[in-house]
């Protein structure tokens, strides 16, 4: 297990790096929450513009809660995974109605909120409120499994617990919020899935996969199920005024709540 020097090396890199990201330095839990939700499943370069525009449109959690779901989905248009936008909107309303728009300050209390998992709760608690809480998402899992060159398949409860234990053991005594951001940035920018940039990695000297030349094989993942093939049909229906008929998809499920041409899967 790497000792405190691991966290020190990571924090040094974080402090010296000059890559301005609009959410860096903010201690506002709304900003941190928004950036973390946007960064799940989406690349940093894409998120930057969306994040800034979203905050211009909904500068406070109250503004977000007061907006209609359609307005929020419109601001999210193009980012994908629209359930994230619906969850943001719903949670903003819960926080405004039940907690005067204030976020709880501990990981445990944050995790009680709808749509906030252990990762997001720990990110908000450590960055906004200085809590000593570890984060573990796909990016951090990739870094940690490479760090210890873990040959086991990820995803089982045993391996997940092992990685949470490791993430917690590596936490520094202070500056956990900065450390967590550094670890997440490392996973998003350096220790990337296909071709990690090991020659620019601040923790290369601690990395067993690098030493063993196995970076590309870590983490070991389950084989993905093949993508389903679906035949679909859509109708373009206009009236005499040349207005187009659109229907709204159900709130839950794929592209939930978005508008589309009427149609659907071709079935027997
Ligand atoms: Fe990832 Fe390479 Fe750094 Fe190891 S040395 S943590 S594989 S970027």
PDB file of C-alpha atoms and ligand atoms in Angstrom:
ATOM      1  CA  UNK A   1       0.000   0.000   0.000  1.00  0.00           C
ATOM      2  CA  UNK A   2       1.428   3.442  -0.917  1.00  0.00           C
ATOM      3  CA  UNK A   3       2.049   5.628   2.159  1.00  0.00           C
ATOM      4  CA  UNK A   4       1.337   9.341   2.727  1.00  0.00           C
ATOM      5  CA  UNK A   5       3.821  10.216  -0.011  1.00  0.00           C
ATOM      6  CA  UNK A   6       1.202   9.147  -2.543  1.00  0.00           C
ATOM      7  CA  UNK A   7      -1.228  11.857  -1.386  1.00  0.00           C
ATOM      8  CA  UNK A   8       1.601  14.380  -1.158  1.00  0.00           C
ATOM      9  CA  UNK A   9       2.703  13.710  -4.741  1.00  0.00           C
ATOM     10  CA  UNK A  10      -0.862  13.999  -5.966  1.00  0.00           C
ATOM     11  CA  UNK A  11      -1.498  17.265  -4.098  1.00  0.00           C
ATOM     12  CA  UNK A  12       1.749  18.760  -5.387  1.00  0.00           C
ATOM     13  CA  UNK A  13       0.648  17.994  -8.939  1.00  0.00           C
ATOM     14  CA  UNK A  14      -2.771  19.497  -8.224  1.00  0.00           C
ATOM     15  CA  UNK A  15      -1.247  22.686  -6.815  1.00  0.00           C
ATOM     16  CA  UNK A  16       1.249  23.162  -9.636  1.00  0.00           C
ATOM     17  CA  UNK A  17      -1.120  22.393 -12.463  1.00  0.00           C
ATOM     18  CA  UNK A  18      -2.486  25.238 -14.470  1.00  0.00           C
ATOM     19  CA  UNK A  19      -5.663  23.910 -16.055  1.00  0.00           C
ATOM     20  CA  UNK A  20      -8.475  26.286 -15.227  1.00  0.00           C
ATOM     21  CA  UNK A  21     -11.805  24.538 -14.815  1.00  0.00           C
ATOM     22  CA  UNK A  22     -14.786  26.715 -13.996  1.00  0.00           C
ATOM     23  CA  UNK A  23     -15.770  24.678 -10.910  1.00  0.00           C
ATOM     24  CA  UNK A  24     -12.308  24.614  -9.339  1.00  0.00           C
ATOM     25  CA  UNK A  25     -11.888  26.545  -6.122  1.00  0.00           C
ATOM     26  CA  UNK A  26     -15.637  26.728  -5.498  1.00  0.00           C
ATOM     27  CA  UNK A  27     -16.824  25.684  -2.060  1.00  0.00           C
ATOM     28  CA  UNK A  28     -20.454  26.124  -3.063  1.00  0.00           C
ATOM     29  CA  UNK A  29     -22.150  22.705  -2.710  1.00  0.00           C
ATOM     30  CA  UNK A  30     -24.584  23.516  -5.539  1.00  0.00           C
ATOM     31  CA  UNK A  31     -21.668  24.164  -7.933  1.00  0.00           C
ATOM     32  CA  UNK A  32     -19.813  21.037  -6.816  1.00  0.00           C
ATOM     33  CA  UNK A  33     -22.908  18.896  -7.091  1.00  0.00           C
ATOM     34  CA  UNK A  34     -23.675  20.225 -10.585  1.00  0.00           C
ATOM     35  CA  UNK A  35     -20.120  19.694 -11.850  1.00  0.00           C
ATOM     36  CA  UNK A  36     -19.981  16.158 -10.438  1.00  0.00           C
ATOM     37  CA  UNK A  37     -23.312  15.195 -11.977  1.00  0.00           C
ATOM     38  CA  UNK A  38     -22.276  16.640 -15.344  1.00  0.00           C
ATOM     39  CA  UNK A  39     -18.872  14.950 -15.219  1.00  0.00           C
ATOM     40  CA  UNK A  40     -20.413  11.529 -14.688  1.00  0.00           C
ATOM     41  CA  UNK A  41     -20.452  10.007 -18.190  1.00  0.00           C
ATOM     42  CA  UNK A  42     -19.230  13.195 -19.924  1.00  0.00           C
ATOM     43  CA  UNK A  43     -15.798  14.520 -20.860  1.00  0.00           C
ATOM     44  CA  UNK A  44     -14.310  17.559 -19.119  1.00  0.00           C
ATOM     45  CA  UNK A  45     -14.006  19.575 -22.354  1.00  0.00           C
ATOM     46  CA  UNK A  46     -17.741  19.165 -23.053  1.00  0.00           C
ATOM     47  CA  UNK A  47     -18.814  19.839 -19.480  1.00  0.00           C
ATOM     48  CA  UNK A  48     -16.955  23.182 -19.177  1.00  0.00           C
ATOM     49  CA  UNK A  49     -19.310  25.133 -21.458  1.00  0.00           C
ATOM     50  CA  UNK A  50     -22.465  23.405 -20.274  1.00  0.00           C
ATOM     51  CA  UNK A  51     -21.568  24.038 -16.648  1.00  0.00           C
ATOM     52  CA  UNK A  52     -21.043  27.775 -17.174  1.00  0.00           C
ATOM     53  CA  UNK A  53     -24.205  28.168 -19.248  1.00  0.00           C
ATOM     54  CA  UNK A  54     -26.289  26.119 -16.823  1.00  0.00           C
ATOM     55  CA  UNK A  55     -25.217  28.322 -13.919  1.00  0.00           C
ATOM     56  CA  UNK A  56     -25.979  31.464 -15.898  1.00  0.00           C
ATOM     57  CA  UNK A  57     -29.449  30.082 -16.544  1.00  0.00           C
ATOM     58  CA  UNK A  58     -29.983  28.716 -13.001  1.00  0.00           C
ATOM     59  CA  UNK A  59     -27.548  30.638 -10.755  1.00  0.00           C
ATOM     60  CA  UNK A  60     -28.930  29.276  -7.473  1.00  0.00           C
ATOM     61  CA  UNK A  61     -30.562  26.129  -6.275  1.00  0.00           C
ATOM     62  CA  UNK A  62     -33.768  28.138  -5.800  1.00  0.00           C
ATOM     63  CA  UNK A  63     -33.699  29.203  -9.450  1.00  0.00           C
ATOM     64  CA  UNK A  64     -33.279  25.573 -10.486  1.00  0.00           C
ATOM     65  CA  UNK A  65     -36.134  24.442  -8.238  1.00  0.00           C
ATOM     66  CA  UNK A  66     -38.468  27.117  -9.628  1.00  0.00           C
ATOM     67  CA  UNK A  67     -37.757  26.273 -13.271  1.00  0.00           C
ATOM     68  CA  UNK A  68     -39.976  23.831 -15.150  1.00  0.00           C
ATOM     69  CA  UNK A  69     -38.586  20.405 -16.011  1.00  0.00           C
ATOM     70  CA  UNK A  70     -38.767  21.316 -19.707  1.00  0.00           C
ATOM     71  CA  UNK A  71     -36.523  24.343 -19.130  1.00  0.00           C
ATOM     72  CA  UNK A  72     -33.983  22.197 -17.292  1.00  0.00           C
ATOM     73  CA  UNK A  73     -34.040  19.495 -19.981  1.00  0.00           C
ATOM     74  CA  UNK A  74     -33.583  22.198 -22.617  1.00  0.00           C
ATOM     75  CA  UNK A  75     -30.459  23.485 -20.829  1.00  0.00           C
ATOM     76  CA  UNK A  76     -29.212  19.892 -20.684  1.00  0.00           C
ATOM     77  CA  UNK A  77     -29.847  19.263 -24.388  1.00  0.00           C
ATOM     78  CA  UNK A  78     -26.850  17.533 -25.995  1.00  0.00           C
ATOM     79  CA  UNK A  79     -25.231  16.353 -22.740  1.00  0.00           C
ATOM     80  CA  UNK A  80     -27.043  13.004 -22.776  1.00  0.00           C
ATOM     81  CA  UNK A  81     -28.144  10.768 -19.897  1.00  0.00           C
ATOM     82  CA  UNK A  82     -31.159  12.981 -19.248  1.00  0.00           C
ATOM     83  CA  UNK A  83     -32.093  11.206 -16.028  1.00  0.00           C
ATOM     84  CA  UNK A  84     -29.270  13.281 -14.518  1.00  0.00           C
ATOM     85  CA  UNK A  85     -31.124  16.501 -15.348  1.00  0.00           C
ATOM     86  CA  UNK A  86     -34.395  15.153 -13.962  1.00  0.00           C
ATOM     87  CA  UNK A  87     -32.660  14.087 -10.740  1.00  0.00           C
ATOM     88  CA  UNK A  88     -31.004  17.507 -10.359  1.00  0.00           C
ATOM     89  CA  UNK A  89     -34.335  19.233 -10.774  1.00  0.00           C
ATOM     90  CA  UNK A  90     -36.143  16.920  -8.357  1.00  0.00           C
ATOM     91  CA  UNK A  91     -33.455  17.199  -5.690  1.00  0.00           C
ATOM     92  CA  UNK A  92     -33.341  21.000  -6.003  1.00  0.00           C
ATOM     93  CA  UNK A  93     -37.077  21.052  -5.256  1.00  0.00           C
ATOM     94  CA  UNK A  94     -36.669  18.727  -2.261  1.00  0.00           C
ATOM     95  CA  UNK A  95     -33.836  20.850  -0.842  1.00  0.00           C
ATOM     96  CA  UNK A  96     -35.739  24.108  -1.289  1.00  0.00           C
ATOM     97  CA  UNK A  97     -39.002  22.738   0.116  1.00  0.00           C
ATOM     98  CA  UNK A  98     -37.543  20.780   3.036  1.00  0.00           C
ATOM     99  CA  UNK A  99     -34.171  22.338   3.910  1.00  0.00           C
ATOM    100  CA  UNK A 100     -34.422  26.008   2.886  1.00  0.00           C
ATOM    101  CA  UNK A 101     -32.199  25.263  -0.110  1.00  0.00           C
ATOM    102  CA  UNK A 102     -29.293  24.152   2.085  1.00  0.00           C
ATOM    103  CA  UNK A 103     -27.283  20.993   1.581  1.00  0.00           C
ATOM    104  CA  UNK A 104     -26.572  18.762   4.567  1.00  0.00           C
ATOM    105  CA  UNK A 105     -22.849  18.783   5.421  1.00  0.00           C
ATOM    106  CA  UNK A 106     -22.019  15.119   6.112  1.00  0.00           C
ATOM    107  CA  UNK A 107     -21.632  12.215   3.699  1.00  0.00           C
ATOM    108  CA  UNK A 108     -24.245  10.203   5.604  1.00  0.00           C
ATOM    109  CA  UNK A 109     -26.900  12.927   5.486  1.00  0.00           C
ATOM    110  CA  UNK A 110     -26.148  13.762   1.844  1.00  0.00           C
ATOM    111  CA  UNK A 111     -26.580  10.109   0.909  1.00  0.00           C
ATOM    112  CA  UNK A 112     -30.126  10.181   2.271  1.00  0.00           C
ATOM    113  CA  UNK A 113     -31.123  12.611  -0.487  1.00  0.00           C
ATOM    114  CA  UNK A 114     -32.800  11.203  -3.607  1.00  0.00           C
ATOM    115  CA  UNK A 115     -30.348  10.603  -6.463  1.00  0.00           C
ATOM    116  CA  UNK A 116     -27.170  11.161  -4.404  1.00  0.00           C
ATOM    117  CA  UNK A 117     -24.981   8.075  -4.082  1.00  0.00           C
ATOM    118  CA  UNK A 118     -21.943   7.492  -1.920  1.00  0.00           C
ATOM    119  CA  UNK A 119     -19.557   8.949  -4.504  1.00  0.00           C
ATOM    120  CA  UNK A 120     -21.393  12.248  -5.027  1.00  0.00           C
ATOM    121  CA  UNK A 121     -22.090  12.577  -1.291  1.00  0.00           C
ATOM    122  CA  UNK A 122     -18.392  12.160  -0.496  1.00  0.00           C
ATOM    123  CA  UNK A 123     -17.373  14.594  -3.248  1.00  0.00           C
ATOM    124  CA  UNK A 124     -19.725  17.316  -1.946  1.00  0.00           C
ATOM    125  CA  UNK A 125     -18.888  16.676   1.729  1.00  0.00           C
ATOM    126  CA  UNK A 126     -15.124  16.734   1.186  1.00  0.00           C
ATOM    127  CA  UNK A 127     -14.911  19.620  -1.319  1.00  0.00           C
ATOM    128  CA  UNK A 128     -17.604  21.918   0.084  1.00  0.00           C
ATOM    129  CA  UNK A 129     -17.407  21.087   3.782  1.00  0.00           C
ATOM    130  CA  UNK A 130     -13.893  19.685   4.301  1.00  0.00           C
ATOM    131  CA  UNK A 131     -15.099  16.222   5.417  1.00  0.00           C
ATOM    132  CA  UNK A 132     -12.584  13.381   5.416  1.00  0.00           C
ATOM    133  CA  UNK A 133     -14.459  11.159   2.946  1.00  0.00           C
ATOM    134  CA  UNK A 134     -13.108   8.975   0.150  1.00  0.00           C
ATOM    135  CA  UNK A 135     -14.506   8.981  -3.387  1.00  0.00           C
ATOM    136  CA  UNK A 136     -14.770   5.981  -5.682  1.00  0.00           C
ATOM    137  CA  UNK A 137     -16.219   6.131  -9.177  1.00  0.00           C
ATOM    138  CA  UNK A 138     -15.199   4.567 -12.482  1.00  0.00           C
ATOM    139  CA  UNK A 139     -12.236   6.932 -12.865  1.00  0.00           C
ATOM    140  CA  UNK A 140     -10.925   6.374  -9.360  1.00  0.00           C
ATOM    141  CA  UNK A 141     -11.440   2.616  -9.706  1.00  0.00           C
ATOM    142  CA  UNK A 142      -9.242   2.684 -12.798  1.00  0.00           C
ATOM    143  CA  UNK A 143      -6.478   4.582 -10.988  1.00  0.00           C
ATOM    144  CA  UNK A 144      -6.573   2.353  -7.897  1.00  0.00           C
ATOM    145  CA  UNK A 145      -6.686  -0.975  -9.739  1.00  0.00           C
ATOM    146  CA  UNK A 146      -3.640   0.144 -11.739  1.00  0.00           C
ATOM    147  CA  UNK A 147      -1.899   1.415  -8.662  1.00  0.00           C
ATOM    148  CA  UNK A 148      -2.055  -2.012  -6.995  1.00  0.00           C
ATOM    149  CA  UNK A 149      -2.133  -3.904 -10.308  1.00  0.00           C
ATOM    150  CA  UNK A 150      -5.298  -5.726  -9.293  1.00  0.00           C
ATOM    151  CA  UNK A 151      -5.837  -8.862 -11.431  1.00  0.00           C
ATOM    152  CA  UNK A 152      -9.385  -9.507 -10.089  1.00  0.00           C
ATOM    153  CA  UNK A 153     -12.492  -8.633 -12.076  1.00  0.00           C
ATOM    154  CA  UNK A 154     -14.132  -5.450 -10.786  1.00  0.00           C
ATOM    155  CA  UNK A 155     -17.826  -5.182  -9.957  1.00  0.00           C
ATOM    156  CA  UNK A 156     -18.222  -7.866  -7.302  1.00  0.00           C
ATOM    157  CA  UNK A 157     -19.150  -6.722  -3.769  1.00  0.00           C
ATOM    158  CA  UNK A 158     -15.834  -8.100  -2.466  1.00  0.00           C
ATOM    159  CA  UNK A 159     -13.649  -6.167  -4.910  1.00  0.00           C
ATOM    160  CA  UNK A 160     -15.771  -3.021  -4.529  1.00  0.00           C
ATOM    161  CA  UNK A 161     -15.306  -3.179  -0.760  1.00  0.00           C
ATOM    162  CA  UNK A 162     -11.579  -3.759  -1.199  1.00  0.00           C
ATOM    163  CA  UNK A 163     -11.352  -0.629  -3.368  1.00  0.00           C
ATOM    164  CA  UNK A 164     -13.370   1.490  -0.913  1.00  0.00           C
ATOM    165  CA  UNK A 165     -11.013   0.331   1.865  1.00  0.00           C
ATOM    166  CA  UNK A 166      -8.007   1.270  -0.252  1.00  0.00           C
ATOM    167  CA  UNK A 167      -9.520   4.661  -1.164  1.00  0.00           C
ATOM    168  CA  UNK A 168     -10.065   5.379   2.524  1.00  0.00           C
ATOM    169  CA  UNK A 169      -6.604   4.199   3.542  1.00  0.00           C
ATOM    170  CA  UNK A 170      -5.010   6.557   1.017  1.00  0.00           C
ATOM    171  CA  UNK A 171      -6.849   9.688   2.239  1.00  0.00           C
ATOM    172  CA  UNK A 172      -4.510  12.332   3.635  1.00  0.00           C
ATOM    173  CA  UNK A 173      -5.118  13.771   7.115  1.00  0.00           C
ATOM    174  CA  UNK A 174      -5.893  17.200   5.629  1.00  0.00           C
ATOM    175  CA  UNK A 175      -7.051  18.757   2.354  1.00  0.00           C
ATOM    176  CA  UNK A 176      -9.262  15.786   1.484  1.00  0.00           C
ATOM    177  CA  UNK A 177     -11.367  17.885  -0.894  1.00  0.00           C
ATOM    178  CA  UNK A 178      -8.319  18.927  -2.938  1.00  0.00           C
ATOM    179  CA  UNK A 179      -6.934  15.401  -2.785  1.00  0.00           C
ATOM    180  CA  UNK A 180     -10.220  13.950  -4.081  1.00  0.00           C
ATOM    181  CA  UNK A 181     -10.335  16.467  -6.916  1.00  0.00           C
ATOM    182  CA  UNK A 182      -6.724  15.647  -7.774  1.00  0.00           C
ATOM    183  CA  UNK A 183      -7.498  11.918  -7.851  1.00  0.00           C
ATOM    184  CA  UNK A 184     -10.571  12.452 -10.023  1.00  0.00           C
ATOM    185  CA  UNK A 185      -8.644  14.745 -12.383  1.00  0.00           C
ATOM    186  CA  UNK A 186      -5.867  12.186 -12.623  1.00  0.00           C
ATOM    187  CA  UNK A 187      -8.390   9.547 -13.706  1.00  0.00           C
ATOM    188  CA  UNK A 188     -10.074  11.891 -16.169  1.00  0.00           C
ATOM    189  CA  UNK A 189      -6.960  13.418 -17.736  1.00  0.00           C
ATOM    190  CA  UNK A 190      -3.877  11.214 -17.231  1.00  0.00           C
ATOM    191  CA  UNK A 191      -4.845   7.718 -16.143  1.00  0.00           C
ATOM    192  CA  UNK A 192      -7.407   7.459 -18.956  1.00  0.00           C
ATOM    193  CA  UNK A 193      -8.921   4.153 -20.122  1.00  0.00           C
ATOM    194  CA  UNK A 194      -7.118   3.246 -23.316  1.00  0.00           C
ATOM    195  CA  UNK A 195      -3.798   5.047 -23.391  1.00  0.00           C
ATOM    196  CA  UNK A 196      -2.827   6.331 -19.953  1.00  0.00           C
ATOM    197  CA  UNK A 197      -0.248   9.118 -20.131  1.00  0.00           C
ATOM    198  CA  UNK A 198       2.114   7.444 -17.677  1.00  0.00           C
ATOM    199  CA  UNK A 199       5.092   9.612 -18.641  1.00  0.00           C
ATOM    200  CA  UNK A 200       3.248  12.637 -17.240  1.00  0.00           C
ATOM    201  CA  UNK A 201       1.772  10.865 -14.217  1.00  0.00           C
ATOM    202  CA  UNK A 202       2.633  12.336 -10.794  1.00  0.00           C
ATOM    203  CA  UNK A 203       2.223   8.973  -9.031  1.00  0.00           C
ATOM    204  CA  UNK A 204       4.057   6.850 -11.555  1.00  0.00           C
ATOM    205  CA  UNK A 205       6.668   5.794  -8.976  1.00  0.00           C
ATOM    206  CA  UNK A 206       3.894   4.235  -6.827  1.00  0.00           C
ATOM    207  CA  UNK A 207       2.171   2.416  -9.677  1.00  0.00           C
ATOM    208  CA  UNK A 208       2.543  -1.358  -9.792  1.00  0.00           C
ATOM    209  CA  UNK A 209       0.773  -1.750 -13.137  1.00  0.00           C
ATOM    210  CA  UNK A 210       3.240   0.723 -14.646  1.00  0.00           C
ATOM    211  CA  UNK A 211       6.142  -1.253 -13.176  1.00  0.00           C
ATOM    212  CA  UNK A 212       4.667  -4.494 -14.534  1.00  0.00           C
ATOM    213  CA  UNK A 213       3.587  -3.039 -17.891  1.00  0.00           C
ATOM    214  CA  UNK A 214      -0.043  -4.097 -17.316  1.00  0.00           C
ATOM    215  CA  UNK A 215      -1.758  -0.653 -17.349  1.00  0.00           C
ATOM    216  CA  UNK A 216      -3.819  -1.488 -20.433  1.00  0.00           C
ATOM    217  CA  UNK A 217      -5.192  -4.639 -18.801  1.00  0.00           C
ATOM    218  CA  UNK A 218      -6.419  -2.864 -15.665  1.00  0.00           C
ATOM    219  CA  UNK A 219      -9.092  -2.768 -14.474  1.00  0.00           C
ATOM    220  CA  UNK A 220     -10.266  -6.247 -15.435  1.00  0.00           C
ATOM    221  CA  UNK A 221     -13.866  -5.833 -16.555  1.00  0.00           C
ATOM    222  CA  UNK A 222     -16.740  -8.206 -17.173  1.00  0.00           C
ATOM    223  CA  UNK A 223     -17.511  -8.834 -20.831  1.00  0.00           C
ATOM    224  CA  UNK A 224     -20.245  -6.449 -21.931  1.00  0.00           C
ATOM    225  CA  UNK A 225     -23.528  -7.833 -23.281  1.00  0.00           C
ATOM    226  CA  UNK A 226     -23.786  -7.227 -27.050  1.00  0.00           C
ATOM    227  CA  UNK A 227     -25.728  -4.100 -28.025  1.00  0.00           C
ATOM    228  CA  UNK A 228     -29.338  -4.897 -28.922  1.00  0.00           C
ATOM    229  CA  UNK A 229     -30.491  -4.206 -32.465  1.00  0.00           C
ATOM    230  CA  UNK A 230     -33.819  -2.382 -32.604  1.00  0.00           C
ATOM    231  CA  UNK A 231     -35.966  -1.510 -35.623  1.00  0.00           C
ATOM    232  CA  UNK A 232     -37.970   1.655 -35.081  1.00  0.00           C
ATOM    233  CA  UNK A 233     -40.363   3.725 -37.143  1.00  0.00           C
ATOM    234  CA  UNK A 234     -41.416   7.372 -36.829  1.00  0.00           C
ATOM    235  CA  UNK A 235     -44.125   9.397 -38.537  1.00  0.00           C
ATOM    236  CA  UNK A 236     -43.742  12.987 -39.719  1.00  0.00           C
ATOM    237  CA  UNK A 237     -47.225  14.465 -39.423  1.00  0.00           C
ATOM    238  CA  UNK A 238     -47.969  18.087 -40.338  1.00  0.00           C
ATOM    239  CA  UNK A 239     -51.225  19.988 -40.210  1.00  0.00           C
ATOM    240  CA  UNK A 240     -52.491  22.625 -42.610  1.00  0.00           C
ATOM    241  CA  UNK A 241     -50.549  25.326 -40.712  1.00  0.00           C
ATOM    242  CA  UNK A 242     -47.387  23.271 -41.224  1.00  0.00           C
ATOM    243  CA  UNK A 243     -47.098  22.509 -37.513  1.00  0.00           C
ATOM    244  CA  UNK A 244     -45.382  19.267 -36.663  1.00  0.00           C
ATOM    245  CA  UNK A 245     -46.851  16.683 -34.287  1.00  0.00           C
ATOM    246  CA  UNK A 246     -44.474  15.769 -31.446  1.00  0.00           C
ATOM    247  CA  UNK A 247     -45.076  13.511 -28.465  1.00  0.00           C
ATOM    248  CA  UNK A 248     -43.384  13.494 -25.091  1.00  0.00           C
ATOM    249  CA  UNK A 249     -41.687  10.303 -23.995  1.00  0.00           C
ATOM    250  CA  UNK A 250     -42.550   8.798 -20.599  1.00  0.00           C
ATOM    251  CA  UNK A 251     -40.651  10.458 -17.728  1.00  0.00           C
ATOM    252  CA  UNK A 252     -38.682   7.320 -16.855  1.00  0.00           C
ATOM    253  CA  UNK A 253     -36.444   5.224 -19.096  1.00  0.00           C
ATOM    254  CA  UNK A 254     -34.423   5.972 -22.222  1.00  0.00           C
ATOM    255  CA  UNK A 255     -34.456   9.702 -23.150  1.00  0.00           C
ATOM    256  CA  UNK A 256     -37.246  10.118 -20.576  1.00  0.00           C
ATOM    257  CA  UNK A 257     -39.306  13.301 -20.769  1.00  0.00           C
ATOM    258  CA  UNK A 258     -37.885  14.360 -24.136  1.00  0.00           C
ATOM    259  CA  UNK A 259     -39.971  15.159 -27.213  1.00  0.00           C
ATOM    260  CA  UNK A 260     -39.947  13.035 -30.369  1.00  0.00           C
ATOM    261  CA  UNK A 261     -41.822  12.213 -33.535  1.00  0.00           C
ATOM    262  CA  UNK A 262     -44.642   9.755 -32.842  1.00  0.00           C
ATOM    263  CA  UNK A 263     -43.587   6.167 -33.443  1.00  0.00           C
ATOM    264  CA  UNK A 264     -41.805   3.384 -31.674  1.00  0.00           C
ATOM    265  CA  UNK A 265     -40.260  -0.038 -31.934  1.00  0.00           C
ATOM    266  CA  UNK A 266     -41.412  -2.237 -34.793  1.00  0.00           C
ATOM    267  CA  UNK A 267     -42.866  -5.311 -33.123  1.00  0.00           C
ATOM    268  CA  UNK A 268     -44.627  -8.416 -34.338  1.00  0.00           C
TER     269      UNK A 268
HETATM  270 FE1  LIG B   1      -2.212   5.410 -14.342  1.00  0.00          FE
HETATM  271 FE2  LIG B   1       0.100   5.219 -15.671  1.00  0.00          FE
HETATM  272 FE3  LIG B   1      -0.111   6.790 -13.525  1.00  0.00          FE
HETATM  273 FE4  LIG B   1      -0.131   4.167 -13.244  1.00  0.00          FE
HETATM  274  S1  LIG B   1       1.566   5.400 -14.010  1.00  0.00           S
HETATM  275  S2  LIG B   1      -1.499   5.625 -12.239  1.00  0.00           S
HETATM  276  S3  LIG B   1      -1.237   3.534 -15.097  1.00  0.00           S
HETATM  277  S4  LIG B   1      -1.182   7.031 -15.493  1.00  0.00           S
END
